[in-house]
Amino acid sequence: MSEPVSRRSAFAEKSADEIARSYLGWFRRLRACCAVAAVIVGTVAVAGLVVLDSLALYLLGLAALVGVGVYVRWRVNREFQTLIAIINTDCDAGKWRGAISRLREHDARRRRARSLCDCYLAIADLEELRPADALARMSGLSFGRRSALNVMLYQNRVVCASELRDAATLDAALVALRELAAGYRAGSKKRELAERQLADLELSLKPREAWDAEDEARARGRVEAASSHREHVSWSLLLADRELLAGDAATARRLLDESDLAPMTPRAAARREALLARLP
Protein backbone atom coordinates (compact mmCIF):
# COMPACT_ATOMS: atom_id res chain seq x y z
CA MET A 1 0.00 0.00 0.00
CA SER A 2 1.30 3.43 -0.91
CA GLU A 3 2.02 6.10 1.67
CA PRO A 4 -0.93 8.44 2.40
CA VAL A 5 -0.72 11.75 0.61
CA SER A 6 -0.06 14.92 2.58
CA ARG A 7 -3.04 16.97 3.75
CA ARG A 8 -1.08 20.08 4.73
CA SER A 9 1.16 22.08 2.45
CA ALA A 10 3.85 24.66 3.09
CA PHE A 11 1.25 27.32 2.27
CA ALA A 12 -1.30 26.25 4.89
CA GLU A 13 -0.42 29.00 7.39
CA LYS A 14 0.06 31.75 4.81
CA SER A 15 -2.52 34.10 3.34
CA ALA A 16 -3.03 34.52 -0.40
CA ASP A 17 -1.26 37.91 -0.23
CA GLU A 18 1.71 36.44 1.62
CA ILE A 19 2.03 33.63 -0.90
CA ALA A 20 1.87 36.00 -3.86
CA ARG A 21 4.37 38.44 -2.31
CA SER A 22 6.78 35.62 -1.50
CA TYR A 23 6.61 34.19 -5.00
CA LEU A 24 7.03 37.57 -6.69
CA GLY A 25 9.94 38.44 -4.41
CA TRP A 26 11.62 35.15 -5.32
CA PHE A 27 10.94 35.81 -9.01
CA ARG A 28 12.53 39.26 -8.88
CA ARG A 29 15.62 37.91 -7.14
CA LEU A 30 15.98 35.14 -9.71
CA ARG A 31 15.56 37.59 -12.56
CA ALA A 32 18.17 39.95 -11.10
CA CYS A 33 20.71 37.16 -10.59
CA CYS A 34 20.19 35.83 -14.09
CA ALA A 35 20.46 39.31 -15.58
CA VAL A 36 23.85 39.74 -13.91
CA ALA A 37 24.93 36.32 -15.14
CA ALA A 38 23.78 37.16 -18.67
CA VAL A 39 25.76 40.42 -18.68
CA ILE A 40 28.91 38.64 -17.48
CA VAL A 41 28.56 35.81 -20.00
CA GLY A 42 27.75 38.24 -22.81
CA THR A 43 30.78 40.38 -21.98
CA VAL A 44 33.05 37.36 -21.97
CA ALA A 45 31.60 36.19 -25.30
CA VAL A 46 32.16 39.56 -26.99
CA ALA A 47 35.65 39.86 -25.48
CA GLY A 48 36.47 36.40 -26.77
CA LEU A 49 35.59 37.45 -30.30
CA VAL A 50 36.94 41.02 -30.33
CA VAL A 51 39.96 40.80 -28.03
CA LEU A 52 41.04 37.19 -28.31
CA ASP A 53 39.73 36.66 -31.85
CA SER A 54 38.22 33.38 -30.67
CA LEU A 55 35.05 32.35 -32.49
CA ALA A 56 34.83 29.23 -30.33
CA LEU A 57 34.73 31.28 -27.13
CA TYR A 58 32.13 33.58 -28.65
CA LEU A 59 29.89 30.67 -29.66
CA LEU A 60 30.37 29.10 -26.23
CA GLY A 61 29.23 32.37 -24.68
CA LEU A 62 26.13 32.48 -26.88
CA ALA A 63 25.32 28.90 -25.91
CA ALA A 64 25.70 29.85 -22.25
CA LEU A 65 23.29 32.76 -22.73
CA VAL A 66 20.72 30.41 -24.23
CA GLY A 67 21.32 28.07 -21.30
CA VAL A 68 20.63 30.87 -18.84
CA GLY A 69 17.32 31.60 -20.58
CA VAL A 70 16.29 27.94 -20.58
CA TYR A 71 17.21 27.60 -16.91
CA VAL A 72 15.16 30.66 -15.94
CA ARG A 73 12.06 29.35 -17.72
CA TRP A 74 12.46 25.88 -16.20
CA ARG A 75 13.00 27.27 -12.70
CA VAL A 76 10.02 29.64 -12.93
CA ASN A 77 7.73 26.88 -14.19
CA ARG A 78 8.88 24.55 -11.44
CA GLU A 79 8.37 27.13 -8.69
CA PHE A 80 4.97 28.13 -10.05
CA GLN A 81 3.85 24.49 -10.07
CA THR A 82 4.53 24.19 -6.33
CA LEU A 83 1.67 26.62 -5.71
CA ILE A 84 -0.86 24.03 -6.83
CA ALA A 85 -0.50 22.43 -3.39
CA ILE A 86 -2.84 25.19 -2.16
CA ILE A 87 -5.73 23.54 -3.99
CA ASN A 88 -4.50 19.96 -4.30
CA THR A 89 -3.26 19.49 -0.71
CA ASP A 90 -5.00 22.11 1.42
CA CYS A 91 -8.11 22.13 -0.81
CA ASP A 92 -8.44 25.86 -0.10
CA ALA A 93 -10.21 27.16 -3.19
CA GLY A 94 -10.53 30.69 -1.84
CA LYS A 95 -6.84 31.07 -1.05
CA TRP A 96 -5.98 29.48 -4.41
CA ARG A 97 -8.14 32.01 -6.23
CA GLY A 98 -6.63 34.90 -4.26
CA ALA A 99 -3.00 33.91 -4.87
CA ILE A 100 -3.43 33.14 -8.57
CA SER A 101 -5.45 36.32 -9.16
CA ARG A 102 -2.60 38.40 -7.73
CA LEU A 103 -0.02 36.61 -9.85
CA ARG A 104 -2.20 37.07 -12.92
CA GLU A 105 -2.24 40.83 -12.32
CA HIS A 106 1.56 40.78 -12.26
CA ASP A 107 1.82 38.72 -15.47
CA ALA A 108 -1.03 40.40 -17.34
CA ARG A 109 1.20 41.25 -20.32
CA ARG A 110 2.52 37.72 -20.83
CA ARG A 111 -0.04 35.71 -22.80
CA ARG A 112 1.15 32.26 -21.74
CA ALA A 113 1.27 33.17 -18.05
CA ARG A 114 -2.13 34.83 -18.29
CA SER A 115 -3.63 31.74 -19.94
CA LEU A 116 -2.13 29.44 -17.31
CA CYS A 117 -3.52 31.61 -14.52
CA ASP A 118 -6.95 31.56 -16.17
CA CYS A 119 -6.83 27.78 -16.39
CA TYR A 120 -5.93 27.63 -12.69
CA LEU A 121 -8.67 30.10 -11.80
CA ALA A 122 -11.13 27.87 -13.65
CA ILE A 123 -10.22 25.14 -11.14
CA ALA A 124 -11.18 27.54 -8.36
CA ASP A 125 -14.49 28.23 -10.13
CA LEU A 126 -15.20 24.51 -10.44
CA GLU A 127 -14.28 23.71 -6.85
CA GLU A 128 -16.44 26.58 -5.62
CA LEU A 129 -19.45 25.06 -7.43
CA ARG A 130 -19.32 27.44 -10.40
CA PRO A 131 -18.72 25.12 -13.39
CA ALA A 132 -20.42 27.51 -15.85
CA ASP A 133 -18.03 30.29 -14.82
CA ALA A 134 -15.13 27.86 -15.20
CA LEU A 135 -16.15 26.93 -18.75
CA ALA A 136 -16.60 30.58 -19.67
CA ARG A 137 -13.17 31.40 -18.27
CA MET A 138 -11.57 28.63 -20.32
CA SER A 139 -13.31 29.65 -23.53
CA GLY A 140 -10.69 30.47 -26.15
CA LEU A 141 -7.78 29.35 -23.99
CA SER A 142 -5.04 27.37 -25.69
CA PHE A 143 -1.42 26.50 -25.16
CA GLY A 144 1.23 25.31 -27.58
CA ARG A 145 -0.08 22.65 -29.96
CA ARG A 146 1.85 19.90 -28.16
CA SER A 147 1.98 21.44 -24.69
CA ALA A 148 1.14 19.11 -21.82
CA LEU A 149 -0.82 22.00 -20.29
CA ASN A 150 -3.55 21.17 -22.79
CA VAL A 151 -4.15 17.94 -20.86
CA MET A 152 -5.19 19.99 -17.82
CA LEU A 153 -7.25 22.35 -19.98
CA TYR A 154 -9.23 19.59 -21.69
CA GLN A 155 -9.62 17.67 -18.44
CA ASN A 156 -11.10 20.73 -16.73
CA ARG A 157 -13.48 21.28 -19.64
CA VAL A 158 -14.67 17.68 -19.48
CA VAL A 159 -15.38 17.85 -15.74
CA CYS A 160 -17.19 21.20 -16.01
CA ALA A 161 -19.27 20.06 -18.98
CA SER A 162 -20.20 16.89 -17.11
CA GLU A 163 -21.37 18.95 -14.11
CA LEU A 164 -23.50 21.07 -16.44
CA ARG A 165 -24.76 18.08 -18.49
CA ASP A 166 -23.40 19.81 -21.58
CA ALA A 167 -22.94 16.81 -23.85
CA ALA A 168 -21.64 18.74 -26.85
CA THR A 169 -18.86 20.48 -24.92
CA LEU A 170 -18.00 17.29 -23.08
CA ASP A 171 -17.69 15.27 -26.28
CA ALA A 172 -15.60 17.98 -27.96
CA ALA A 173 -13.18 18.11 -25.02
CA LEU A 174 -12.83 14.33 -24.94
CA VAL A 175 -12.13 14.24 -28.68
CA ALA A 176 -9.52 16.97 -28.28
CA LEU A 177 -7.85 15.06 -25.44
CA ARG A 178 -7.80 11.81 -27.44
CA GLU A 179 -6.23 13.62 -30.41
CA LEU A 180 -3.68 15.26 -28.13
CA ALA A 181 -2.70 11.92 -26.60
CA ALA A 182 -2.41 10.27 -30.01
CA GLY A 183 -0.15 13.09 -31.22
CA TYR A 184 2.46 12.53 -28.51
CA ARG A 185 5.32 10.13 -29.13
CA ALA A 186 4.55 6.58 -28.00
CA GLY A 187 6.17 5.87 -24.64
CA SER A 188 6.76 9.55 -23.84
CA LYS A 189 5.83 11.06 -20.49
CA LYS A 190 3.38 13.41 -22.17
CA ARG A 191 1.55 10.54 -23.83
CA GLU A 192 1.50 8.56 -20.59
CA LEU A 193 0.02 11.56 -18.75
CA ALA A 194 -2.63 12.22 -21.40
CA GLU A 195 -3.66 8.57 -21.66
CA ARG A 196 -3.86 8.19 -17.88
CA GLN A 197 -6.02 11.30 -17.52
CA LEU A 198 -8.22 10.15 -20.40
CA ALA A 199 -8.73 6.72 -18.83
CA ASP A 200 -9.55 8.32 -15.48
CA LEU A 201 -12.06 10.68 -17.05
CA GLU A 202 -13.76 7.92 -19.01
CA LEU A 203 -14.12 5.83 -15.87
CA SER A 204 -15.48 8.75 -13.83
CA LEU A 205 -18.03 9.49 -16.57
CA LYS A 206 -19.15 5.87 -16.85
CA PRO A 207 -22.39 5.25 -14.90
CA ARG A 208 -21.44 3.67 -11.59
CA GLU A 209 -24.06 0.94 -12.03
CA ALA A 210 -22.24 -0.07 -15.21
CA TRP A 211 -18.86 -0.51 -13.53
CA ASP A 212 -17.44 -4.00 -13.65
CA ALA A 213 -14.85 -5.63 -11.39
CA GLU A 214 -11.99 -4.14 -13.42
CA ASP A 215 -13.45 -0.65 -13.08
CA GLU A 216 -13.83 -1.07 -9.31
CA ALA A 217 -10.27 -2.30 -9.01
CA ARG A 218 -8.97 0.68 -10.97
CA ALA A 219 -10.93 3.09 -8.78
CA ARG A 220 -9.60 1.48 -5.60
CA GLY A 221 -6.11 1.71 -7.02
CA ARG A 222 -6.59 5.40 -7.74
CA VAL A 223 -7.80 5.98 -4.17
CA GLU A 224 -4.66 4.34 -2.81
CA ALA A 225 -2.20 5.79 -5.31
CA ALA A 226 -3.63 9.30 -5.68
CA SER A 227 -0.94 11.91 -6.31
CA SER A 228 -2.70 14.52 -4.15
CA HIS A 229 -5.26 14.73 -1.38
CA ARG A 230 -7.82 16.34 -3.68
CA GLU A 231 -7.49 13.43 -6.09
CA HIS A 232 -7.77 10.94 -3.21
CA VAL A 233 -11.02 12.60 -2.10
CA SER A 234 -12.47 12.60 -5.60
CA TRP A 235 -11.83 8.90 -6.16
CA SER A 236 -13.09 8.02 -2.66
CA LEU A 237 -16.37 9.76 -3.46
CA LEU A 238 -16.72 7.97 -6.80
CA LEU A 239 -16.06 4.62 -5.14
CA ALA A 240 -18.51 5.41 -2.33
CA ASP A 241 -21.18 6.09 -4.96
CA ARG A 242 -20.50 2.70 -6.48
CA GLU A 243 -20.66 0.95 -3.10
CA LEU A 244 -24.00 2.57 -2.32
CA LEU A 245 -25.41 1.35 -5.62
CA ALA A 246 -24.06 -2.12 -4.85
CA GLY A 247 -25.78 -2.06 -1.47
CA ASP A 248 -22.59 -1.98 0.63
CA ALA A 249 -23.46 0.86 3.00
CA ALA A 250 -20.71 -0.06 5.48
CA THR A 251 -17.95 0.35 2.90
CA ALA A 252 -19.53 3.54 1.58
CA ARG A 253 -19.68 4.97 5.11
CA ARG A 254 -15.99 4.17 5.61
CA LEU A 255 -15.09 5.85 2.34
CA LEU A 256 -17.07 8.93 3.37
CA ASP A 257 -15.40 9.25 6.77
CA GLU A 258 -14.59 12.93 7.28
CA SER A 259 -11.40 12.10 9.15
CA ASP A 260 -10.06 10.62 5.93
CA LEU A 261 -11.49 13.15 3.49
CA ALA A 262 -10.87 16.45 5.28
CA PRO A 263 -9.92 19.01 4.16
CA MET A 264 -12.30 19.26 1.21
CA THR A 265 -13.14 21.87 -1.37
CA PRO A 266 -16.75 23.13 -1.39
CA ARG A 267 -17.49 20.92 -4.39
CA ALA A 268 -16.12 17.80 -2.70
CA ALA A 269 -17.99 18.62 0.51
CA ALA A 270 -21.25 18.97 -1.44
CA ARG A 271 -20.67 15.65 -3.19
CA ARG A 272 -20.01 13.99 0.16
CA GLU A 273 -23.17 15.44 1.70
CA ALA A 274 -25.24 14.14 -1.21
CA LEU A 275 -23.80 10.65 -0.75
CA LEU A 276 -24.28 10.73 3.03
CA ALA A 277 -27.94 11.53 2.45
CA ARG A 278 -28.31 8.22 0.60
CA LEU A 279 -26.98 6.12 3.48
CA PRO A 280 -29.63 3.92 5.12
PDB file of C-alpha atoms in Angstrom, residues 6-12 80-92 96 228-230:
ATOM      1  CA  SER A   6      -0.057  14.923   2.578  1.00  0.00           C
ATOM      2  CA  ARG A   7      -3.041  16.974   3.751  1.00  0.00           C
ATOM      3  CA  ARG A   8      -1.080  20.076   4.732  1.00  0.00           C
ATOM      4  CA  SER A   9       1.161  22.084   2.454  1.00  0.00           C
ATOM      5  CA  ALA A  10       3.854  24.660   3.093  1.00  0.00           C
ATOM      6  CA  PHE A  11       1.250  27.320   2.273  1.00  0.00           C
ATOM      7  CA  ALA A  12      -1.300  26.250   4.886  1.00  0.00           C
ATOM      8  CA  PHE A  80       4.973  28.125 -10.048  1.00  0.00           C
ATOM      9  CA  GLN A  81       3.845  24.491 -10.073  1.00  0.00           C
ATOM     10  CA  THR A  82       4.531  24.186  -6.331  1.00  0.00           C
ATOM     11  CA  LEU A  83       1.672  26.622  -5.714  1.00  0.00           C
ATOM     12  CA  ILE A  84      -0.858  24.026  -6.830  1.00  0.00           C
ATOM     13  CA  ALA A  85      -0.497  22.435  -3.392  1.00  0.00           C
ATOM     14  CA  ILE A  86      -2.835  25.195  -2.157  1.00  0.00           C
ATOM     15  CA  ILE A  87      -5.734  23.539  -3.986  1.00  0.00           C
ATOM     16  CA  ASN A  88      -4.497  19.956  -4.301  1.00  0.00           C
ATOM     17  CA  THR A  89      -3.259  19.489  -0.713  1.00  0.00           C
ATOM     18  CA  ASP A  90      -4.998  22.108   1.422  1.00  0.00           C
ATOM     19  CA  CYS A  91      -8.107  22.132  -0.806  1.00  0.00           C
ATOM     20  CA  ASP A  92      -8.435  25.863  -0.097  1.00  0.00           C
ATOM     21  CA  TRP A  96      -5.983  29.483  -4.410  1.00  0.00           C
ATOM     22  CA  SER A 228      -2.703  14.517  -4.154  1.00  0.00           C
ATOM     23  CA  HIS A 229      -5.262  14.727  -1.375  1.00  0.00           C
ATOM     24  CA  ARG A 230      -7.824  16.344  -3.681  1.00  0.00           C
TER      25      ARG A 230
END
